[in-house]
Structure formats: structure tokens, C-alpha cells
PDB file of N, CA and C in Angstrom:
ATOM      1  N   UNK V 685       0.795  -1.227   0.100  1.00  0.00           N
ATOM      2  CA  UNK V 685      -0.098   0.157  -0.140  1.00  0.00           C
ATOM      3  C   UNK V 685       1.020   1.251  -0.094  1.00  0.00           C
ATOM      4  N   UNK V 686       0.639   1.887  -0.941  1.00  0.00           N
ATOM      5  CA  UNK V 686       1.376   3.379  -1.079  1.00  0.00           C
ATOM      6  C   UNK V 686       0.778   4.387  -0.323  1.00  0.00           C
ATOM      7  N   UNK V 687       1.327   5.388  -0.536  1.00  0.00           N
ATOM      8  CA  UNK V 687       1.101   6.820   0.397  1.00  0.00           C
ATOM      9  C   UNK V 687      -0.222   7.203  -0.207  1.00  0.00           C
ATOM     10  N   UNK V 688      -0.714   7.060  -1.481  1.00  0.00           N
ATOM     11  CA  UNK V 688      -1.768   7.601  -2.102  1.00  0.00           C
ATOM     12  C   UNK V 688      -2.796   6.989  -1.720  1.00  0.00           C
ATOM     13  N   UNK V 689      -2.541   5.608  -1.601  1.00  0.00           N
ATOM     14  CA  UNK V 689      -3.630   4.817  -1.284  1.00  0.00           C
ATOM     15  C   UNK V 689      -4.184   5.046   0.134  1.00  0.00           C
ATOM     16  N   UNK V 690      -3.155   5.142   0.994  1.00  0.00           N
ATOM     17  CA  UNK V 690      -3.527   5.607   2.588  1.00  0.00           C
ATOM     18  C   UNK V 690      -4.318   6.891   2.453  1.00  0.00           C
ATOM     19  N   UNK V 691      -4.024   7.935   1.951  1.00  0.00           N
ATOM     20  CA  UNK V 691      -4.795   9.190   1.878  1.00  0.00           C
ATOM     21  C   UNK V 691      -6.232   8.902   1.175  1.00  0.00           C
ATOM     22  N   UNK V 692      -5.900   8.230   0.080  1.00  0.00           N
ATOM     23  CA  UNK V 692      -7.468   7.907  -0.259  1.00  0.00           C
ATOM     24  C   UNK V 692      -8.513   7.434   0.401  1.00  0.00           C
ATOM     25  N   UNK V 693      -7.895   6.351   1.371  1.00  0.00           N
ATOM     26  CA  UNK V 693      -8.692   5.820   2.162  1.00  0.00           C
ATOM     27  C   UNK V 693      -9.233   6.545   3.174  1.00  0.00           C
ATOM     28  N   UNK V 694      -8.248   7.470   3.792  1.00  0.00           N
ATOM     29  CA  UNK V 694      -8.441   8.396   4.708  1.00  0.00           C
ATOM     30  C   UNK V 694      -9.604   9.208   4.753  1.00  0.00           C
ATOM     31  N   UNK V 695      -9.478   9.940   3.268  1.00  0.00           N
ATOM     32  CA  UNK V 695     -10.508  10.712   3.080  1.00  0.00           C
ATOM     33  C   UNK V 695     -11.742  10.148   2.724  1.00  0.00           C
ATOM     34  N   UNK V 696     -11.957   9.183   2.263  1.00  0.00           N
ATOM     35  CA  UNK V 696     -13.071   8.245   1.934  1.00  0.00           C
ATOM     36  C   UNK V 696     -13.910   7.817   3.035  1.00  0.00           C
ATOM     37  N   UNK V 697     -13.032   7.296   4.163  1.00  0.00           N
ATOM     38  CA  UNK V 697     -13.712   6.924   5.339  1.00  0.00           C
ATOM     39  C   UNK V 697     -14.233   8.428   6.303  1.00  0.00           C
ATOM     40  N   UNK V 698     -13.410   9.430   6.119  1.00  0.00           N
ATOM     41  CA  UNK V 698     -14.140  10.765   6.705  1.00  0.00           C
ATOM     42  C   UNK V 698     -15.350  11.064   6.180  1.00  0.00           C
ATOM     43  N   UNK V 699     -15.125  10.993   4.515  1.00  0.00           N
ATOM     44  CA  UNK V 699     -16.429  11.451   4.264  1.00  0.00           C
ATOM     45  C   UNK V 699     -17.657  10.757   4.483  1.00  0.00           C
ATOM     46  N   UNK V 700     -17.405   9.196   4.480  1.00  0.00           N
ATOM     47  CA  UNK V 700     -18.463   8.076   4.738  1.00  0.00           C
ATOM     48  C   UNK V 700     -18.970   8.437   6.212  1.00  0.00           C
ATOM     49  N   UNK V 701     -18.098   8.667   7.490  1.00  0.00           N
ATOM     50  CA  UNK V 701     -18.496   9.256   8.577  1.00  0.00           C
ATOM     51  C   UNK V 701     -19.243  10.331   8.510  1.00  0.00           C
ATOM     52  N   UNK V 702     -18.804  11.482   7.858  1.00  0.00           N
ATOM     53  CA  UNK V 702     -19.476  12.691   7.737  1.00  0.00           C
ATOM     54  C   UNK V 702     -21.078  12.472   7.416  1.00  0.00           C
ATOM     55  N   UNK V 703     -21.132  11.644   6.274  1.00  0.00           N
ATOM     56  CA  UNK V 703     -22.649  11.318   5.506  1.00  0.00           C
ATOM     57  C   UNK V 703     -23.307  10.427   6.510  1.00  0.00           C
ATOM     58  N   UNK V 704     -22.770   9.692   7.226  1.00  0.00           N
ATOM     59  CA  UNK V 704     -23.559   8.743   8.350  1.00  0.00           C
ATOM     60  C   UNK V 704     -24.105   9.976   9.255  1.00  0.00           C
ATOM     61  N   UNK V 705     -23.158  10.857   9.976  1.00  0.00           N
ATOM     62  CA  UNK V 705     -23.774  11.729  11.042  1.00  0.00           C
ATOM     63  C   UNK V 705     -24.703  12.585  10.401  1.00  0.00           C
ATOM     64  N   UNK V 706     -24.925  12.950   8.997  1.00  0.00           N
ATOM     65  CA  UNK V 706     -25.663  13.886   8.535  1.00  0.00           C
ATOM     66  C   UNK V 706     -26.962  13.094   8.167  1.00  0.00           C
ATOM     67  N   UNK V 707     -26.830  12.015   8.037  1.00  0.00           N
ATOM     68  CA  UNK V 707     -28.260  11.232   7.887  1.00  0.00           C
ATOM     69  C   UNK V 707     -28.824  10.968   9.412  1.00  0.00           C
ATOM     70  N   UNK V 708     -28.147  10.962  10.494  1.00  0.00           N
ATOM     71  CA  UNK V 708     -28.523  10.533  11.681  1.00  0.00           C
ATOM     72  C   UNK V 708     -29.358  11.440  12.344  1.00  0.00           C
ATOM     73  N   UNK V 709     -28.715  12.918  12.098  1.00  0.00           N
ATOM     74  CA  UNK V 709     -29.578  14.273  12.043  1.00  0.00           C
ATOM     75  C   UNK V 709     -30.740  14.451  11.569  1.00  0.00           C
ATOM     76  N   UNK V 710     -30.821  14.173  10.104  1.00  0.00           N
ATOM     77  CA  UNK V 710     -32.019  14.428   9.348  1.00  0.00           C
ATOM     78  C   UNK V 710     -32.846  13.287   9.822  1.00  0.00           C
ATOM     79  N   UNK V 711     -32.696  12.264  10.112  1.00  0.00           N
ATOM     80  CA  UNK V 711     -33.430  11.183  10.904  1.00  0.00           C
ATOM     81  C   UNK V 711     -34.027  11.809  12.110  1.00  0.00           C
ATOM     82  N   UNK V 712     -33.019  12.421  12.822  1.00  0.00           N
ATOM     83  CA  UNK V 712     -33.642  12.921  14.409  1.00  0.00           C
ATOM     84  C   UNK V 712     -34.599  13.766  14.182  1.00  0.00           C
ATOM     85  N   UNK V 713     -34.457  14.753  13.095  1.00  0.00           N
ATOM     86  CA  UNK V 713     -35.439  15.849  12.840  1.00  0.00           C
ATOM     87  C   UNK V 713     -36.591  15.581  12.547  1.00  0.00           C
ATOM     88  N   UNK V 714     -36.508  14.321  11.627  1.00  0.00           N
ATOM     89  CA  UNK V 714     -38.054  14.086  10.863  1.00  0.00           C
ATOM     90  C   UNK V 714     -38.549  13.083  11.857  1.00  0.00           C
ATOM     91  N   UNK V 715     -38.251  12.516  12.916  1.00  0.00           N
ATOM     92  CA  UNK V 715     -38.922  12.025  14.054  1.00  0.00           C
ATOM     93  C   UNK V 715     -39.511  12.981  15.053  1.00  0.00           C
ATOM     94  N   UNK V 716     -38.505  13.910  15.118  1.00  0.00           N
ATOM     95  CA  UNK V 716     -39.342  14.997  16.116  1.00  0.00           C
ATOM     96  C   UNK V 716     -40.424  15.631  15.399  1.00  0.00           C
ATOM     97  N   UNK V 717     -40.046  15.762  14.286  1.00  0.00           N
ATOM     98  CA  UNK V 717     -41.573  16.278  13.365  1.00  0.00           C
ATOM     99  C   UNK V 717     -42.716  15.542  13.605  1.00  0.00           C
ATOM    100  N   UNK V 718     -42.626  14.253  13.361  1.00  0.00           N
ATOM    101  CA  UNK V 718     -43.850  13.226  13.436  1.00  0.00           C
ATOM    102  C   UNK V 718     -44.121  13.347  14.739  1.00  0.00           C
ATOM    103  N   UNK V 719     -43.339  13.293  15.772  1.00  0.00           N
ATOM    104  CA  UNK V 719     -43.934  13.165  16.957  1.00  0.00           C
ATOM    105  C   UNK V 719     -44.912  14.583  17.507  1.00  0.00           C
ATOM    106  N   UNK V 720     -44.329  15.501  16.937  1.00  0.00           N
ATOM    107  CA  UNK V 720     -45.111  16.880  17.081  1.00  0.00           C
ATOM    108  C   UNK V 720     -46.604  16.740  16.470  1.00  0.00           C
ATOM    109  N   UNK V 721     -46.358  16.188  15.022  1.00  0.00           N
ATOM    110  CA  UNK V 721     -47.686  16.347  14.620  1.00  0.00           C
ATOM    111  C   UNK V 721     -48.586  15.101  14.970  1.00  0.00           C
ATOM    112  N   UNK V 722     -48.015  14.044  15.599  1.00  0.00           N
ATOM    113  CA  UNK V 722     -48.996  13.209  16.193  1.00  0.00           C
ATOM    114  C   UNK V 722     -49.398  13.653  17.511  1.00  0.00           C
ATOM    115  N   UNK V 723     -48.807  14.424  18.426  1.00  0.00           N
ATOM    116  CA  UNK V 723     -49.198  15.040  19.688  1.00  0.00           C
ATOM    117  C   UNK V 723     -50.417  16.188  19.202  1.00  0.00           C
ATOM    118  N   UNK V 724     -49.971  17.069  18.062  1.00  0.00           N
ATOM    119  CA  UNK V 724     -51.135  17.946  17.793  1.00  0.00           C
ATOM    120  C   UNK V 724     -52.331  16.984  17.328  1.00  0.00           C
ATOM    121  N   UNK V 725     -52.314  16.059  16.616  1.00  0.00           N
ATOM    122  CA  UNK V 725     -53.530  15.398  15.999  1.00  0.00           C
ATOM    123  C   UNK V 725     -54.385  14.947  17.345  1.00  0.00           C
ATOM    124  N   UNK V 726     -53.352  14.093  18.151  1.00  0.00           N
ATOM    125  CA  UNK V 726     -54.142  13.574  19.452  1.00  0.00           C
ATOM    126  C   UNK V 726     -54.792  14.808  20.180  1.00  0.00           C
ATOM    127  N   UNK V 727     -54.171  15.854  20.371  1.00  0.00           N
ATOM    128  CA  UNK V 727     -54.852  17.009  21.105  1.00  0.00           C
ATOM    129  C   UNK V 727     -56.034  17.385  20.292  1.00  0.00           C
ATOM    130  N   UNK V 728     -56.187  17.253  18.900  1.00  0.00           N
ATOM    131  CA  UNK V 728     -57.218  18.067  18.184  1.00  0.00           C
ATOM    132  C   UNK V 728     -58.166  16.767  18.252  1.00  0.00           C
ATOM    133  N   UNK V 729     -58.247  15.487  18.305  1.00  0.00           N
ATOM    134  CA  UNK V 729     -59.087  14.763  18.474  1.00  0.00           C
ATOM    135  C   UNK V 729     -59.797  14.818  19.973  1.00  0.00           C
ATOM    136  N   UNK V 730     -58.746  14.750  20.861  1.00  0.00           N
ATOM    137  CA  UNK V 730     -59.411  15.289  22.300  1.00  0.00           C
ATOM    138  C   UNK V 730     -60.296  16.177  22.634  1.00  0.00           C
ATOM    139  N   UNK V 731     -60.022  16.980  21.804  1.00  0.00           N
ATOM    140  CA  UNK V 731     -60.760  18.252  22.107  1.00  0.00           C
ATOM    141  C   UNK V 731     -62.455  18.345  21.295  1.00  0.00           C
ATOM    142  N   UNK V 732     -62.379  17.346  20.407  1.00  0.00           N
ATOM    143  CA  UNK V 732     -63.705  17.134  19.507  1.00  0.00           C
ATOM    144  C   UNK V 732     -64.580  16.480  20.315  1.00  0.00           C
ATOM    145  N   UNK V 733     -66.058  16.679  20.622  1.00  0.00           N
ATOM    146  CA  UNK V 733     -66.908  15.701  21.220  1.00  0.00           C
ATOM    147  C   UNK V 733     -67.010  14.440  20.577  1.00  0.00           C
ATOM    148  N   UNK V 734     -67.218  13.435  21.179  1.00  0.00           N
ATOM    149  CA  UNK V 734     -67.246  12.226  20.571  1.00  0.00           C
ATOM    150  C   UNK V 734     -68.439  12.018  19.871  1.00  0.00           C
ATOM    151  N   UNK V 735     -69.644  12.478  20.157  1.00  0.00           N
ATOM    152  CA  UNK V 735     -70.722  12.596  19.283  1.00  0.00           C
ATOM    153  C   UNK V 735     -70.769  13.136  17.954  1.00  0.00           C
ATOM    154  N   UNK V 736     -69.860  14.118  17.760  1.00  0.00           N
ATOM    155  CA  UNK V 736     -69.706  14.920  16.634  1.00  0.00           C
ATOM    156  C   UNK V 736     -68.683  13.849  15.872  1.00  0.00           C
ATOM    157  N   UNK V 737     -67.724  13.202  16.132  1.00  0.00           N
ATOM    158  CA  UNK V 737     -66.774  12.401  15.772  1.00  0.00           C
ATOM    159  C   UNK V 737     -67.406  11.327  15.178  1.00  0.00           C
ATOM    160  N   UNK V 738     -68.479  10.764  15.810  1.00  0.00           N
ATOM    161  CA  UNK V 738     -69.085   9.593  15.426  1.00  0.00           C
ATOM    162  C   UNK V 738     -70.105   9.883  14.352  1.00  0.00           C
ATOM    163  N   UNK V 739     -70.711  11.193  14.336  1.00  0.00           N
ATOM    164  CA  UNK V 739     -71.469  11.575  13.176  1.00  0.00           C
ATOM    165  C   UNK V 739     -70.688  11.634  11.915  1.00  0.00           C
ATOM    166  N   UNK V 740     -69.429  12.431  12.114  1.00  0.00           N
ATOM    167  CA  UNK V 740     -68.639  12.524  10.863  1.00  0.00           C
ATOM    168  C   UNK V 740     -68.204  11.348  10.113  1.00  0.00           C
ATOM    169  N   UNK V 741     -68.004  10.294  11.120  1.00  0.00           N
ATOM    170  CA  UNK V 741     -67.760   9.109  10.572  1.00  0.00           C
ATOM    171  C   UNK V 741     -68.882   8.015   9.742  1.00  0.00           C
ATOM    172  N   UNK V 742     -69.861   8.197  10.446  1.00  0.00           N
ATOM    173  CA  UNK V 742     -70.906   7.349   9.872  1.00  0.00           C
ATOM    174  C   UNK V 742     -72.295   8.206  10.203  1.00  0.00           C
ATOM    175  N   UNK V 743     -72.752   9.184   9.359  1.00  0.00           N
ATOM    176  CA  UNK V 743     -73.611  10.202   9.720  1.00  0.00           C
ATOM    177  C   UNK V 743     -75.183   9.240   9.860  1.00  0.00           C
ATOM    178  N   UNK V 744     -75.190   8.271   9.244  1.00  0.00           N
ATOM    179  CA  UNK V 744     -76.599   7.472   9.169  1.00  0.00           C
ATOM    180  C   UNK V 744     -76.674   6.702  10.368  1.00  0.00           C
ATOM    181  N   UNK V 745     -75.892   6.580  11.168  1.00  0.00           N
ATOM    182  CA  UNK V 745     -75.969   5.862  12.451  1.00  0.00           C
ATOM    183  C   UNK V 745     -76.034   6.266  13.937  1.00  0.00           C
ATOM    184  N   UNK V 746     -76.948   6.160  14.420  1.00  0.00           N
ATOM    185  CA  UNK V 746     -76.849   6.797  15.789  1.00  0.00           C
ATOM    186  C   UNK V 746     -77.417   7.938  16.154  1.00  0.00           C
ATOM    187  N   UNK V 747     -77.535   8.918  14.947  1.00  0.00           N
ATOM    188  CA  UNK V 747     -78.137  10.271  15.157  1.00  0.00           C
ATOM    189  C   UNK V 747     -79.415  10.381  15.373  1.00  0.00           C
ATOM    190  N   UNK V 748     -80.325   9.461  14.633  1.00  0.00           N
ATOM    191  CA  UNK V 748     -81.853   9.525  14.990  1.00  0.00           C
ATOM    192  C   UNK V 748     -82.282   8.224  15.246  1.00  0.00           C
ATOM    193  N   UNK V 749     -83.353   8.134  16.135  1.00  0.00           N
ATOM    194  CA  UNK V 749     -83.916   6.518  16.192  1.00  0.00           C
ATOM    195  C   UNK V 749     -85.651   6.709  16.306  1.00  0.00           C
ATOM    196  N   UNK V 750     -86.088   5.680  15.899  1.00  0.00           N
ATOM    197  CA  UNK V 750     -87.641   5.637  15.801  1.00  0.00           C
ATOM    198  C   UNK V 750     -88.124   4.787  17.418  1.00  0.00           C
ATOM    199  N   UNK V 751     -89.104   5.593  17.712  1.00  0.00           N
ATOM    200  CA  UNK V 751     -89.589   4.962  18.761  1.00  0.00           C
ATOM    201  C   UNK V 751     -91.253   4.756  18.658  1.00  0.00           C
ATOM    202  N   UNK V 752     -91.481   3.505  18.772  1.00  0.00           N
ATOM    203  CA  UNK V 752     -93.051   2.916  18.732  1.00  0.00           C
ATOM    204  C   UNK V 752     -93.511   2.528  19.811  1.00  0.00           C
ATOM    205  N   UNK V 753     -94.672   2.774  20.301  1.00  0.00           N
ATOM    206  CA  UNK V 753     -95.521   2.330  21.455  1.00  0.00           C
ATOM    207  C   UNK V 753     -96.747   1.497  21.071  1.00  0.00           C
TER     208      UNK V 753
END
């Protein structure tokens, strides 16, 4: 192995490590964003009345009933 091969290997390894660290940081930011969005959706669902949620999903069921005597 001559000096050029060692320098090339060193540069290649440093570049690979930098790209790996960058990928980890980007993944971390993506996960943080997903957690924030999920927390917002849960808060939105918790603030909505249950009856309104059921009617929005299936409006024909449960909103009216017939009584016969």
C-alpha cells in the first residue's frame, strides 16, 4: 500500500462518517417532526366531542332513532 492509497482511504472514511452523521441528524429531525404532528392530532381529537366524531364518520347511524309504542 503506497502513500496515495492511505490518503484516499482516509478521505473516503472521513466522508463516509460525515454522511452517516448527517443522515442521523436528518432522521432525528424527521422523528421530532412526526412526534409533534402526532401530538397535535391527538390534542385535536381529544378536544372534539365524541358524538360529533361518530356522526362525521357514519352520519346515518346513531343520530336518529324511531320509537313505537
